[in-house]
PDB file of C-alpha atoms in Angstrom:
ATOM      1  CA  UNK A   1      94.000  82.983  83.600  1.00  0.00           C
ATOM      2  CA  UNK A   2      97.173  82.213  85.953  1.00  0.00           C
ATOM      3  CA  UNK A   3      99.556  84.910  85.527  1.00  0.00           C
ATOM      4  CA  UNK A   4     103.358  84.095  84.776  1.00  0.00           C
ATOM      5  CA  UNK A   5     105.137  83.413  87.970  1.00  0.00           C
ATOM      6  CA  UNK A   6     108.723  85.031  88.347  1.00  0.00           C
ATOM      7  CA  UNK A   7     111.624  84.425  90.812  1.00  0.00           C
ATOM      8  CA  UNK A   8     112.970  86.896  93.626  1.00  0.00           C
ATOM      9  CA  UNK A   9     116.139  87.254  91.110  1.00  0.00           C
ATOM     10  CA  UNK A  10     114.362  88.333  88.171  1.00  0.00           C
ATOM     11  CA  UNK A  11     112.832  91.521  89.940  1.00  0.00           C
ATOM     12  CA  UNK A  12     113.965  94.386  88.915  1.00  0.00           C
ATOM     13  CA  UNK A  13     116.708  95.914  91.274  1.00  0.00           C
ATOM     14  CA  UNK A  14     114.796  98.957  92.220  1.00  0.00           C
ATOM     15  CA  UNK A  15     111.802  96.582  93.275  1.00  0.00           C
ATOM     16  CA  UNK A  16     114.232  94.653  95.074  1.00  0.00           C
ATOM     17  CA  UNK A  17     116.090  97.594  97.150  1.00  0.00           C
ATOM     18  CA  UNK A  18     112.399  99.045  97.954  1.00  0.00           C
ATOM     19  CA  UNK A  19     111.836  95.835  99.756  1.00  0.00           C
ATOM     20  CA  UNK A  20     115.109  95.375 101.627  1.00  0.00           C
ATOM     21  CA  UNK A  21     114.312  98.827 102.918  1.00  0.00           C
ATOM     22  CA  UNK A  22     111.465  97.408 104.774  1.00  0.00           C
ATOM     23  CA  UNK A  23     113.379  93.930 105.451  1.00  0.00           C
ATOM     24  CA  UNK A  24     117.053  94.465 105.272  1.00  0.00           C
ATOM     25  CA  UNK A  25     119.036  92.519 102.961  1.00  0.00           C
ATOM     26  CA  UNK A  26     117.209  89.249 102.064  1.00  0.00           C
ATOM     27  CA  UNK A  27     120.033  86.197 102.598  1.00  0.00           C
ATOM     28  CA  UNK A  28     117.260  83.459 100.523  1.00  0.00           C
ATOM     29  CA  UNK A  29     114.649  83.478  98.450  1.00  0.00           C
ATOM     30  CA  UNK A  30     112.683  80.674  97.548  1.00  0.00           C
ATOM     31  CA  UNK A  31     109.501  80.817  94.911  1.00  0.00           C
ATOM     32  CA  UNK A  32     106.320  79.470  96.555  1.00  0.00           C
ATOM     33  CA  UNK A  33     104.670  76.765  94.934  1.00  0.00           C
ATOM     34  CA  UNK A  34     101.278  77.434  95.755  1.00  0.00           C
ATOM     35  CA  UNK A  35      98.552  79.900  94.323  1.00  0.00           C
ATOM     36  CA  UNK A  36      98.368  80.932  90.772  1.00  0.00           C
ATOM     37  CA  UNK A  37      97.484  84.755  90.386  1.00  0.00           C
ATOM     38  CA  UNK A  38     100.503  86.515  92.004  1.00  0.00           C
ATOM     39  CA  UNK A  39     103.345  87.005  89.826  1.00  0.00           C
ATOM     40  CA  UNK A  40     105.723  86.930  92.444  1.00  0.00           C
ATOM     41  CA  UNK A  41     105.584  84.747  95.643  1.00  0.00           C
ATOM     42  CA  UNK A  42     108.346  84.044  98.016  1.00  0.00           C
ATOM     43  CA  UNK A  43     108.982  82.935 101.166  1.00  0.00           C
ATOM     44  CA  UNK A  44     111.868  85.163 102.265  1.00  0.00           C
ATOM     45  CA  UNK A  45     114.919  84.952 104.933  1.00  0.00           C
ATOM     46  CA  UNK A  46     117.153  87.591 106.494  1.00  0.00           C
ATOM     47  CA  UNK A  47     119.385  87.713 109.123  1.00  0.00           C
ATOM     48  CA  UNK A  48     116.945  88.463 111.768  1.00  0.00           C
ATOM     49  CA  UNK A  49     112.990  87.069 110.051  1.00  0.00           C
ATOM     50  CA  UNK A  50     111.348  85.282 107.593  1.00  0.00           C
ATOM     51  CA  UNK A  51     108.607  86.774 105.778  1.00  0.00           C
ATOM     52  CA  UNK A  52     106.112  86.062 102.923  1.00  0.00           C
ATOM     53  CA  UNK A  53     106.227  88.468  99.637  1.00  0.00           C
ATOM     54  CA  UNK A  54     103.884  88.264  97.070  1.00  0.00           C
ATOM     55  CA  UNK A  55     103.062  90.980  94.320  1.00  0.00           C
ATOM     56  CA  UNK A  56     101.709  91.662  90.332  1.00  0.00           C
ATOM     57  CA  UNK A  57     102.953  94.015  87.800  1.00  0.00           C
ATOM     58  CA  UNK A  58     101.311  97.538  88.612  1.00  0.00           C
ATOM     59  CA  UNK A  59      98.475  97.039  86.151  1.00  0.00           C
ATOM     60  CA  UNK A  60      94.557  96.231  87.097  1.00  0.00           C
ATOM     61  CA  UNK A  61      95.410  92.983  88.827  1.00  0.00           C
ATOM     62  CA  UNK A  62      96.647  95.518  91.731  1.00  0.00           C
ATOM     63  CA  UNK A  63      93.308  96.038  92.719  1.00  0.00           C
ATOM     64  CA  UNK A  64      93.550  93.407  94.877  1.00  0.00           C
ATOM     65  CA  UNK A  65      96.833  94.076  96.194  1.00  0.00           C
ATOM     66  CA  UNK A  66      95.118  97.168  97.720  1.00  0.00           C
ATOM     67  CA  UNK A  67      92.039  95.026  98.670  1.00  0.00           C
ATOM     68  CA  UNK A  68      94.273  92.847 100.782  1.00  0.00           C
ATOM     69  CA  UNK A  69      96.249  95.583 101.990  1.00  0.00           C
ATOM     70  CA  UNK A  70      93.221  97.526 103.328  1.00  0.00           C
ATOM     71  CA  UNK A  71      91.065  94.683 105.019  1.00  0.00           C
ATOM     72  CA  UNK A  72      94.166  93.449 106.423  1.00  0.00           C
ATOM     73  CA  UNK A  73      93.806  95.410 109.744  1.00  0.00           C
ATOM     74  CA  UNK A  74      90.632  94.030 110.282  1.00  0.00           C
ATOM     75  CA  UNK A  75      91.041  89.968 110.048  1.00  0.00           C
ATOM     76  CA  UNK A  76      91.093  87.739 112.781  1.00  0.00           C
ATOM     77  CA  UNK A  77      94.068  87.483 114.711  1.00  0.00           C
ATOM     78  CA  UNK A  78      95.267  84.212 113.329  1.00  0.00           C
ATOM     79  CA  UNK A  79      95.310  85.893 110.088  1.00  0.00           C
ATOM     80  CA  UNK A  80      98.971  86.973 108.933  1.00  0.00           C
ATOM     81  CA  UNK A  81      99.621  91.012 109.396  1.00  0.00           C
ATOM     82  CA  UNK A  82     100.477  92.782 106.834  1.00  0.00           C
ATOM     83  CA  UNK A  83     103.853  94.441 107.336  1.00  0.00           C
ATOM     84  CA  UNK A  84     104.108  96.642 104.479  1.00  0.00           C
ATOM     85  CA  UNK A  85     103.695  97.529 100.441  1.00  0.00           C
ATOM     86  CA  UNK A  86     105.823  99.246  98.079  1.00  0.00           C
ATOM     87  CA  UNK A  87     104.853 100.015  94.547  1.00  0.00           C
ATOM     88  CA  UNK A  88     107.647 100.623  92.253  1.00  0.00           C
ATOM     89  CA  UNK A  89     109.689  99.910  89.376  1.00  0.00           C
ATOM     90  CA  UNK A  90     106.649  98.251  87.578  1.00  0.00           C
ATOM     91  CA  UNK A  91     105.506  96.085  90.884  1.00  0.00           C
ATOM     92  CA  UNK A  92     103.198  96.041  93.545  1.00  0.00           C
ATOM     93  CA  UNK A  93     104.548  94.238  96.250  1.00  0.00           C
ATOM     94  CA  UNK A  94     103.130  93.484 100.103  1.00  0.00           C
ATOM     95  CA  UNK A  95     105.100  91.836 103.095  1.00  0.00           C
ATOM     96  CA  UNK A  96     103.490  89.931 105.539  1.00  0.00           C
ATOM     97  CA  UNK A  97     104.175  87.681 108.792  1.00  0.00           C
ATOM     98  CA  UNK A  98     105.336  84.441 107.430  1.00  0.00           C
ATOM     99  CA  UNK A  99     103.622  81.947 108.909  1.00  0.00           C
ATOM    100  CA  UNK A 100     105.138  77.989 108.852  1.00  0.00           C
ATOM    101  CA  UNK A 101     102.279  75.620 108.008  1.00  0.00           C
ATOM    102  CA  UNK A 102     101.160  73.404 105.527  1.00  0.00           C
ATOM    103  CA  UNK A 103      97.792  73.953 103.197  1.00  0.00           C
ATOM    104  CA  UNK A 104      94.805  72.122 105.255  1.00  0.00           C
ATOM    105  CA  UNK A 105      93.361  68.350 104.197  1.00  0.00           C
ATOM    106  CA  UNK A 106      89.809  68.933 104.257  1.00  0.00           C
ATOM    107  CA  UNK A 107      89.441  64.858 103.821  1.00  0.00           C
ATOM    108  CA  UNK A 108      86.590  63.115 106.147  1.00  0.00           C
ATOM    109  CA  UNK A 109      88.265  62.649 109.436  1.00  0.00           C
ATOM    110  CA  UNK A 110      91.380  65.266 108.864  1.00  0.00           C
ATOM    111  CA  UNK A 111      92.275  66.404 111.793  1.00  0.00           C
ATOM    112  CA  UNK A 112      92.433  69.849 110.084  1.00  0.00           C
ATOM    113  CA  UNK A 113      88.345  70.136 110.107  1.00  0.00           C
ATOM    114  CA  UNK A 114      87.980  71.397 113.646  1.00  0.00           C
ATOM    115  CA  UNK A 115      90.579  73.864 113.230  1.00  0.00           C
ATOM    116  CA  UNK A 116      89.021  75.202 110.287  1.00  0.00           C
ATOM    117  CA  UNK A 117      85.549  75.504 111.686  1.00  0.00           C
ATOM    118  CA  UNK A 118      86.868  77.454 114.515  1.00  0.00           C
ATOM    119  CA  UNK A 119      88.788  79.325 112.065  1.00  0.00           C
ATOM    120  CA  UNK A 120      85.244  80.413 110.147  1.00  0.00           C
ATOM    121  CA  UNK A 121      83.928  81.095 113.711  1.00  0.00           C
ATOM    122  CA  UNK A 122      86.260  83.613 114.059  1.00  0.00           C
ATOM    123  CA  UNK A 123      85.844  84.853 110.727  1.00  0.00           C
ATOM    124  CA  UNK A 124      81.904  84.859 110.758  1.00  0.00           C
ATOM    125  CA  UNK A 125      82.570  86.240 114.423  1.00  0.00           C
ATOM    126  CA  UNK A 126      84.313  89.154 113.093  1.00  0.00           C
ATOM    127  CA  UNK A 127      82.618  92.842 112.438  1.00  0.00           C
ATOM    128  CA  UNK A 128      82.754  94.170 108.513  1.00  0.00           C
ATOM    129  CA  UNK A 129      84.880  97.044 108.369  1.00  0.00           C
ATOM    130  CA  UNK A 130      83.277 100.205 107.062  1.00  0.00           C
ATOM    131  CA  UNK A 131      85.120  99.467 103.514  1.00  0.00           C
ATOM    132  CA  UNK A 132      84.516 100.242  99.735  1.00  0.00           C
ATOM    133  CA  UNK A 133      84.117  96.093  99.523  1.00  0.00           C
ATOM    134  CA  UNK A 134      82.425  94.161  96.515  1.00  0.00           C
ATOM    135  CA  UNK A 135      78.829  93.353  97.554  1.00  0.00           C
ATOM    136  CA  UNK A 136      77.884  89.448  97.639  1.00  0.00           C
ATOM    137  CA  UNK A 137      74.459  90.721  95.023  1.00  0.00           C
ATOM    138  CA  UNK A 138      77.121  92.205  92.883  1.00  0.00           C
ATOM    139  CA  UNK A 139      80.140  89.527  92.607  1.00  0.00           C
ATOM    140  CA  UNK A 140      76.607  86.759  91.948  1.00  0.00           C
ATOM    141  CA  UNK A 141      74.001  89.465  90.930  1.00  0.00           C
ATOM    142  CA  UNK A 142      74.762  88.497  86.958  1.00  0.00           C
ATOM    143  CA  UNK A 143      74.460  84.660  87.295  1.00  0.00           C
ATOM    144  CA  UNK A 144      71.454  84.938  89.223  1.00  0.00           C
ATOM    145  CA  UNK A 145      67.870  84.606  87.988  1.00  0.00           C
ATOM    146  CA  UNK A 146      65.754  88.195  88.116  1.00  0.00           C
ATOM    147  CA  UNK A 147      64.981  89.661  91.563  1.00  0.00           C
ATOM    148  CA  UNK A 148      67.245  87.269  93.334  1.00  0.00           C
ATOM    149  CA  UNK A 149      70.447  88.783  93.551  1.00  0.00           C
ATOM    150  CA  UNK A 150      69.282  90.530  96.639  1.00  0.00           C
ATOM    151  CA  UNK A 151      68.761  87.571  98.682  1.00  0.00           C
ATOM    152  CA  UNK A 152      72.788  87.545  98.797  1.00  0.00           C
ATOM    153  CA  UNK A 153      73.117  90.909 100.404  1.00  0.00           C
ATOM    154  CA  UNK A 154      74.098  90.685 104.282  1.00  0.00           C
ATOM    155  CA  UNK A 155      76.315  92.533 106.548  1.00  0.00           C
ATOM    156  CA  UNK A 156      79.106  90.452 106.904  1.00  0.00           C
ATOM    157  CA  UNK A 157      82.724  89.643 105.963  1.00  0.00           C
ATOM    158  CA  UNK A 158      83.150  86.788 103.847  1.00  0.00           C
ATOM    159  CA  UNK A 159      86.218  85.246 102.361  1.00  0.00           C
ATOM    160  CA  UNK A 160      84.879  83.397  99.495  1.00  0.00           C
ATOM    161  CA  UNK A 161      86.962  81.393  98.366  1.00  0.00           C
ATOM    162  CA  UNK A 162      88.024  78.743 101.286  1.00  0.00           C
ATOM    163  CA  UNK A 163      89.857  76.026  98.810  1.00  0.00           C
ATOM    164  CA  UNK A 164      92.644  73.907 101.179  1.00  0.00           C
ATOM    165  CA  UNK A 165      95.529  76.042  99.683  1.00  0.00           C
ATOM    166  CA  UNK A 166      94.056  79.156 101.361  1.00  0.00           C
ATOM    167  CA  UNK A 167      94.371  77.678 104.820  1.00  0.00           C
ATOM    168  CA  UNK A 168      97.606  77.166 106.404  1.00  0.00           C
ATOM    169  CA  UNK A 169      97.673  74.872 109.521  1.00  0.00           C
ATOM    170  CA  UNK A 170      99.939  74.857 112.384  1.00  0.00           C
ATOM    171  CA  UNK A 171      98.163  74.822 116.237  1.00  0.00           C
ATOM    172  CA  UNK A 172      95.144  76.822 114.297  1.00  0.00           C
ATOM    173  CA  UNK A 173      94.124  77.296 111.009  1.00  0.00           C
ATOM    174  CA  UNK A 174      95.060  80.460 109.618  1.00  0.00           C
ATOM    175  CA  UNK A 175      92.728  82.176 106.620  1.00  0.00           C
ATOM    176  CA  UNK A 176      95.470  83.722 104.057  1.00  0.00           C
ATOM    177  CA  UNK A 177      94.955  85.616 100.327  1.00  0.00           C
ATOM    178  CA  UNK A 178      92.303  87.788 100.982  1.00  0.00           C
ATOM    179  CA  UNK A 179      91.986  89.081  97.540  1.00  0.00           C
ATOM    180  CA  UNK A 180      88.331  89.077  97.570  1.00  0.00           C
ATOM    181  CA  UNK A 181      86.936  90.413 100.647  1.00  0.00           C
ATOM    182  CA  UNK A 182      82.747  90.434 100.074  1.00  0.00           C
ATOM    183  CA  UNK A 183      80.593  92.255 102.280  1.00  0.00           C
ATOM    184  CA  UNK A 184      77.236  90.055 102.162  1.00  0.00           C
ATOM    185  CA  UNK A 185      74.930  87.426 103.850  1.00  0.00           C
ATOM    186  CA  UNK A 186      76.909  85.247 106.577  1.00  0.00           C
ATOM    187  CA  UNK A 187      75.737  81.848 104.894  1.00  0.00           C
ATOM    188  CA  UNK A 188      77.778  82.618 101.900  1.00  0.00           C
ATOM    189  CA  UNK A 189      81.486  81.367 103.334  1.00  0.00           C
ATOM    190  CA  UNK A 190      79.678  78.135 104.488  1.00  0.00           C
ATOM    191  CA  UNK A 191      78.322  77.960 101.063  1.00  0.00           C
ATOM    192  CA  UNK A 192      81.155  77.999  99.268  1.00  0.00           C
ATOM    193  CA  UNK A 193      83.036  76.091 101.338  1.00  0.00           C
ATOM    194  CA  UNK A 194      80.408  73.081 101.336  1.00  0.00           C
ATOM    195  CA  UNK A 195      81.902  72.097  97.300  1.00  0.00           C
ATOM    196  CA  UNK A 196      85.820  72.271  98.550  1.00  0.00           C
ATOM    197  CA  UNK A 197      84.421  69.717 101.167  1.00  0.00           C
ATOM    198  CA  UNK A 198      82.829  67.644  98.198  1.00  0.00           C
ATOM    199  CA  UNK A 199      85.850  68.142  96.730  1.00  0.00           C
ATOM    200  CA  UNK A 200      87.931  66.804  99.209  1.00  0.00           C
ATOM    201  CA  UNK A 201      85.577  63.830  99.240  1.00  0.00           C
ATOM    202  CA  UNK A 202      82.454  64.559 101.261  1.00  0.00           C
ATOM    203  CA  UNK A 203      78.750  63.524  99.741  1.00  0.00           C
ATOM    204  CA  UNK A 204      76.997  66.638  99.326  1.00  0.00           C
ATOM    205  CA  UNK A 205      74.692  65.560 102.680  1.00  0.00           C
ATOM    206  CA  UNK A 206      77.658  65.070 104.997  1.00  0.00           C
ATOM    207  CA  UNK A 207      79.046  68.451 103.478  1.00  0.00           C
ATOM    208  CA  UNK A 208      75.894  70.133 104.371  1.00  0.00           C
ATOM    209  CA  UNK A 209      75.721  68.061 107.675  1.00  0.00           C
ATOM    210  CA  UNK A 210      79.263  69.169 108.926  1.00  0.00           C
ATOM    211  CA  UNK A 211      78.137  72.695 107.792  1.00  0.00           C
ATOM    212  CA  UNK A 212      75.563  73.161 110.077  1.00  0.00           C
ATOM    213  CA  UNK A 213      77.996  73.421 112.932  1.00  0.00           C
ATOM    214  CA  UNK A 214      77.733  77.289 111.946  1.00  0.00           C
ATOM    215  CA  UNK A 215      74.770  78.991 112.849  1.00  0.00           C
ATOM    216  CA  UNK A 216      74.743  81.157 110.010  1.00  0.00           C
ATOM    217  CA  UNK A 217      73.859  77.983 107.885  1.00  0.00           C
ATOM    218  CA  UNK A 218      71.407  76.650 110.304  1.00  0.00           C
ATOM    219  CA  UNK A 219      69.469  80.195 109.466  1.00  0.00           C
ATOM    220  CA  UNK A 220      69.956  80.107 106.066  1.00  0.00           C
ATOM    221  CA  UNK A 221      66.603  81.277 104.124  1.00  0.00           C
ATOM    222  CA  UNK A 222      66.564  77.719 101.607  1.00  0.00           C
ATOM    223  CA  UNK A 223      65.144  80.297  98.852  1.00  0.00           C
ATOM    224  CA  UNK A 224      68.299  82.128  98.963  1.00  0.00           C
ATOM    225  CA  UNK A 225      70.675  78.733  99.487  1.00  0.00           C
ATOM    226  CA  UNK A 226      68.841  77.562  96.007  1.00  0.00           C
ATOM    227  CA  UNK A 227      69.388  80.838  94.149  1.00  0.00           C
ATOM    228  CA  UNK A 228      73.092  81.050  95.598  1.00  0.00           C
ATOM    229  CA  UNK A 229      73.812  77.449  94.688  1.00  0.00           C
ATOM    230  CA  UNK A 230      72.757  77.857  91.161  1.00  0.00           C
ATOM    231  CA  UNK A 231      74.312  81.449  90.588  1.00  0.00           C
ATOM    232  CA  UNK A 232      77.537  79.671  91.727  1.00  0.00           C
ATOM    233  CA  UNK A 233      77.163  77.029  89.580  1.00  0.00           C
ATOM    234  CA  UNK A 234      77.030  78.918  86.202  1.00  0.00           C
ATOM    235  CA  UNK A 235      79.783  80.873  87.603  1.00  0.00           C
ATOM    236  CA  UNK A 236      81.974  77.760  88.196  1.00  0.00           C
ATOM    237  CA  UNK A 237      80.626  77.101  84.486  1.00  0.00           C
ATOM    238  CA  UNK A 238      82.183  79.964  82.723  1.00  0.00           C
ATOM    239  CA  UNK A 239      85.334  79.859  84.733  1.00  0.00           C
ATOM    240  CA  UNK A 240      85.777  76.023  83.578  1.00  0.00           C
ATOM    241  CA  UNK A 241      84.642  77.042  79.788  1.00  0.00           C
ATOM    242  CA  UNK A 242      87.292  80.314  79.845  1.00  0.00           C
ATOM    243  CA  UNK A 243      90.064  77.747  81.894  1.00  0.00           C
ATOM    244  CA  UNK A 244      89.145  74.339  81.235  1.00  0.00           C
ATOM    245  CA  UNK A 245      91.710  72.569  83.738  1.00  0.00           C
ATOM    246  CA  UNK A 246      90.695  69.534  85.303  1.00  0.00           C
ATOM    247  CA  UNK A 247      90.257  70.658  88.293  1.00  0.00           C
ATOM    248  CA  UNK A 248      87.875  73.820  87.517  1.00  0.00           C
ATOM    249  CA  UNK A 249      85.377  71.280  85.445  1.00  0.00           C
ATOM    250  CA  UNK A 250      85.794  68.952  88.432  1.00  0.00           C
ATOM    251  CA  UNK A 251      84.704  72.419  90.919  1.00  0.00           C
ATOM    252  CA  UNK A 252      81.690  73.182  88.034  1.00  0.00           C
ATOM    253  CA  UNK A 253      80.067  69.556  87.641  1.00  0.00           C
ATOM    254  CA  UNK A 254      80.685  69.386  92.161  1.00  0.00           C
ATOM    255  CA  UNK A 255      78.642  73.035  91.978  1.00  0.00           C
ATOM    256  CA  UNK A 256      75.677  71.726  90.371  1.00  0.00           C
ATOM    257  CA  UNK A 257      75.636  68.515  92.206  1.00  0.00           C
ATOM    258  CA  UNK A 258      75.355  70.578  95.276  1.00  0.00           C
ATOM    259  CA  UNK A 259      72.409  72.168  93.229  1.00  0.00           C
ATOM    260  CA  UNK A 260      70.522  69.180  92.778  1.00  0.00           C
ATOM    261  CA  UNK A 261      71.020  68.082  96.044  1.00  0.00           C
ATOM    262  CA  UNK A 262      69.671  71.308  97.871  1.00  0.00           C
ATOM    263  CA  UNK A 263      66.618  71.049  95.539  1.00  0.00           C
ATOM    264  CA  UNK A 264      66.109  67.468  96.503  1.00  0.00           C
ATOM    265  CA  UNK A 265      65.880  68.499 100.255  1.00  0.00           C
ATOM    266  CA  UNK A 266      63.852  71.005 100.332  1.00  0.00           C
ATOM    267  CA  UNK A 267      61.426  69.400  98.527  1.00  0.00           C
TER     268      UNK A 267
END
C-alpha cells in the first residue's frame, strides 16, 4: 500500500540538520508529486544546488533505501548519483543529483521512445555488480508453475519496473528509483516493459514489435516468455486484489492480454 507522504517541514529537526550537513541550509522545499512508496520526496534548493531527497521511516521499507544506495555506483551514467544517506531521528534519507525532466510519454510516436530504448541499451549493456540482489526465479519463483521458475534466472541487471514515471527525459532518458534491482535473464526488462507500452496505448503485437529492437528479446527462449508472462500476470492479480485502484486492475487485465497474445504466436 502507498505509504503517507510528508512535507520537508514536518521532518523532524534532527533529520533535517543531518541533511543540511551534507547540503547546507536548504532555502525551498517543494513535495514531489510523483511516486507513491517514499514517505518523503522533495526536490530541494540551496544557495549553491538543487538536489532530489527522498526517504521512509527507519522500519523494513529501508531495505530498499540500502538497495538503491548500494547499486547506485554501478548504473549507467545517465542515471542520477547518489550523493549521500543519513539515517536518523526515525528516517532514512538519500540525496541524489537532481535531475530537471519530465516523466516519459511512452504513446505511439512519442518522441520519448528512442530515448528510452537507448536508455535500456545502456542498461542491458551494463555488467551486474557482484551484489546480495533479489534473483529474477525468486521475486516470480511463487507465481510460477513447478520447475519453471528457473527459466527466469540470468546474469543480468534488470530494473523491473520501467512505468513512464520512472523515466525522466531531458536530451536522454534517465532510469531513476531503483528500489528493486534483480539480477536475472536479460529479456525480463523488455518484458515488463512491453504492458507499460500497452498501457500507454500499443496493441500487444506492436509492443512486442517495437521490443525486438533489443537483442535480448530477439533471443528470448518463447518457453520462458510464456511462463514469465503468466507468473507476471497473477502477480499483477494479487497486487490489483490487495490495491484495487484503477490503474493496477487496468496493469492486471493488460498482463494477461499480453498472455494470450504470446500463446497465440507461438502457436
Amino acid at each position: 500500500m502507498p505509504v503517507t507522504r510528508i512535507h520537508w517541514e514536518d521532518l523532524p529537526s534532527a533529520a533535517r540538520a543531518a541533511v543540511e550537513q551534507h547540503t547546507g541550509s536548504i532555502l525551498h522545499a517543494e513535495t514531489a508529486s510523483g511516486g507513491a512508496n517514499s514517505g518523503i520526496a522533495v526536490l530541494a534548493t540551496t544557495a549553491d544546488a538543487s538536489l532530489f531527497i527522498k526517504g521512509v521511516p527507519s522500519h523494513p521499507q529501508a531495505r530498499t533505501q540500502q538497495r538503491e544506495a548500494e547499486i547506485n555506483p554501478h548504473l549507467p551514467p545517465a542515471s542520477p548519483r547518489l550523493l549521500w544517506r543519513v539515517q536518523v531521528a526515525g528516517w532514512d534519507l538519500i540525496g541524489y543529483e537532481r535531475i530537471t525532466g519530465r516523466h516519459a510519454d511512452y504513446a505511439r510516436g512519442s518522441e520519448d521512445l528512442p530515448l528510452l530504448a537507448q536508455a535500456i541499451a545502456d542498461l542491458q549493456a551494463s555488467r551486474c555488480p557482484d551484489l546480495e540482489l533479489k534473483r529474477a526465479e525468486q521475486r516470480w519463483g511463487s507465481y510460477a508453475d513447478t520447475g519453471e521458475a528457473e527459466l527466469f534466472a540470468g546474469k543480468t541487471l534488470l530494473h523491473t519496473d520501467l512505468a513512464p514515471h520512472n523515466i525522466l527525459i531531458t536530451e536522454h532518458a534517465h532510469i531513476i528509483d531503483w528500489a528493486w534491482p534483480t539480477r536475472g535473464a536479460a529479456w525480463i526488462d523488455p518484458a515488463v516493459l512491453i504492458l507499460r507500452l500497452m498501457e500507454a496505448g500499443h496493441s500487444a503485437q506492436d509492443a512486442d514489435q517495437w521490443t525486438r529492437r533489443f537483442p535480448s528479446w530477439q533471443q528470448a527462449p518463447d518457453n520462458a516468455v510464456a511462463a514469465f508472462s503468466a507468473a507476471n500476470a497473477r502477480l499483477w492479480d494479487e497486487i490489483a486484489q490487495h490495491d484495487p485502484q484503477g490503474w493496477k486492475k487496468h496493469m492486471a487485465l493488460l498482463s494477461w492480454d499480453w498472455v494470450a497474445y504470446w500463446r497465440s504466436r507461438s502457436r
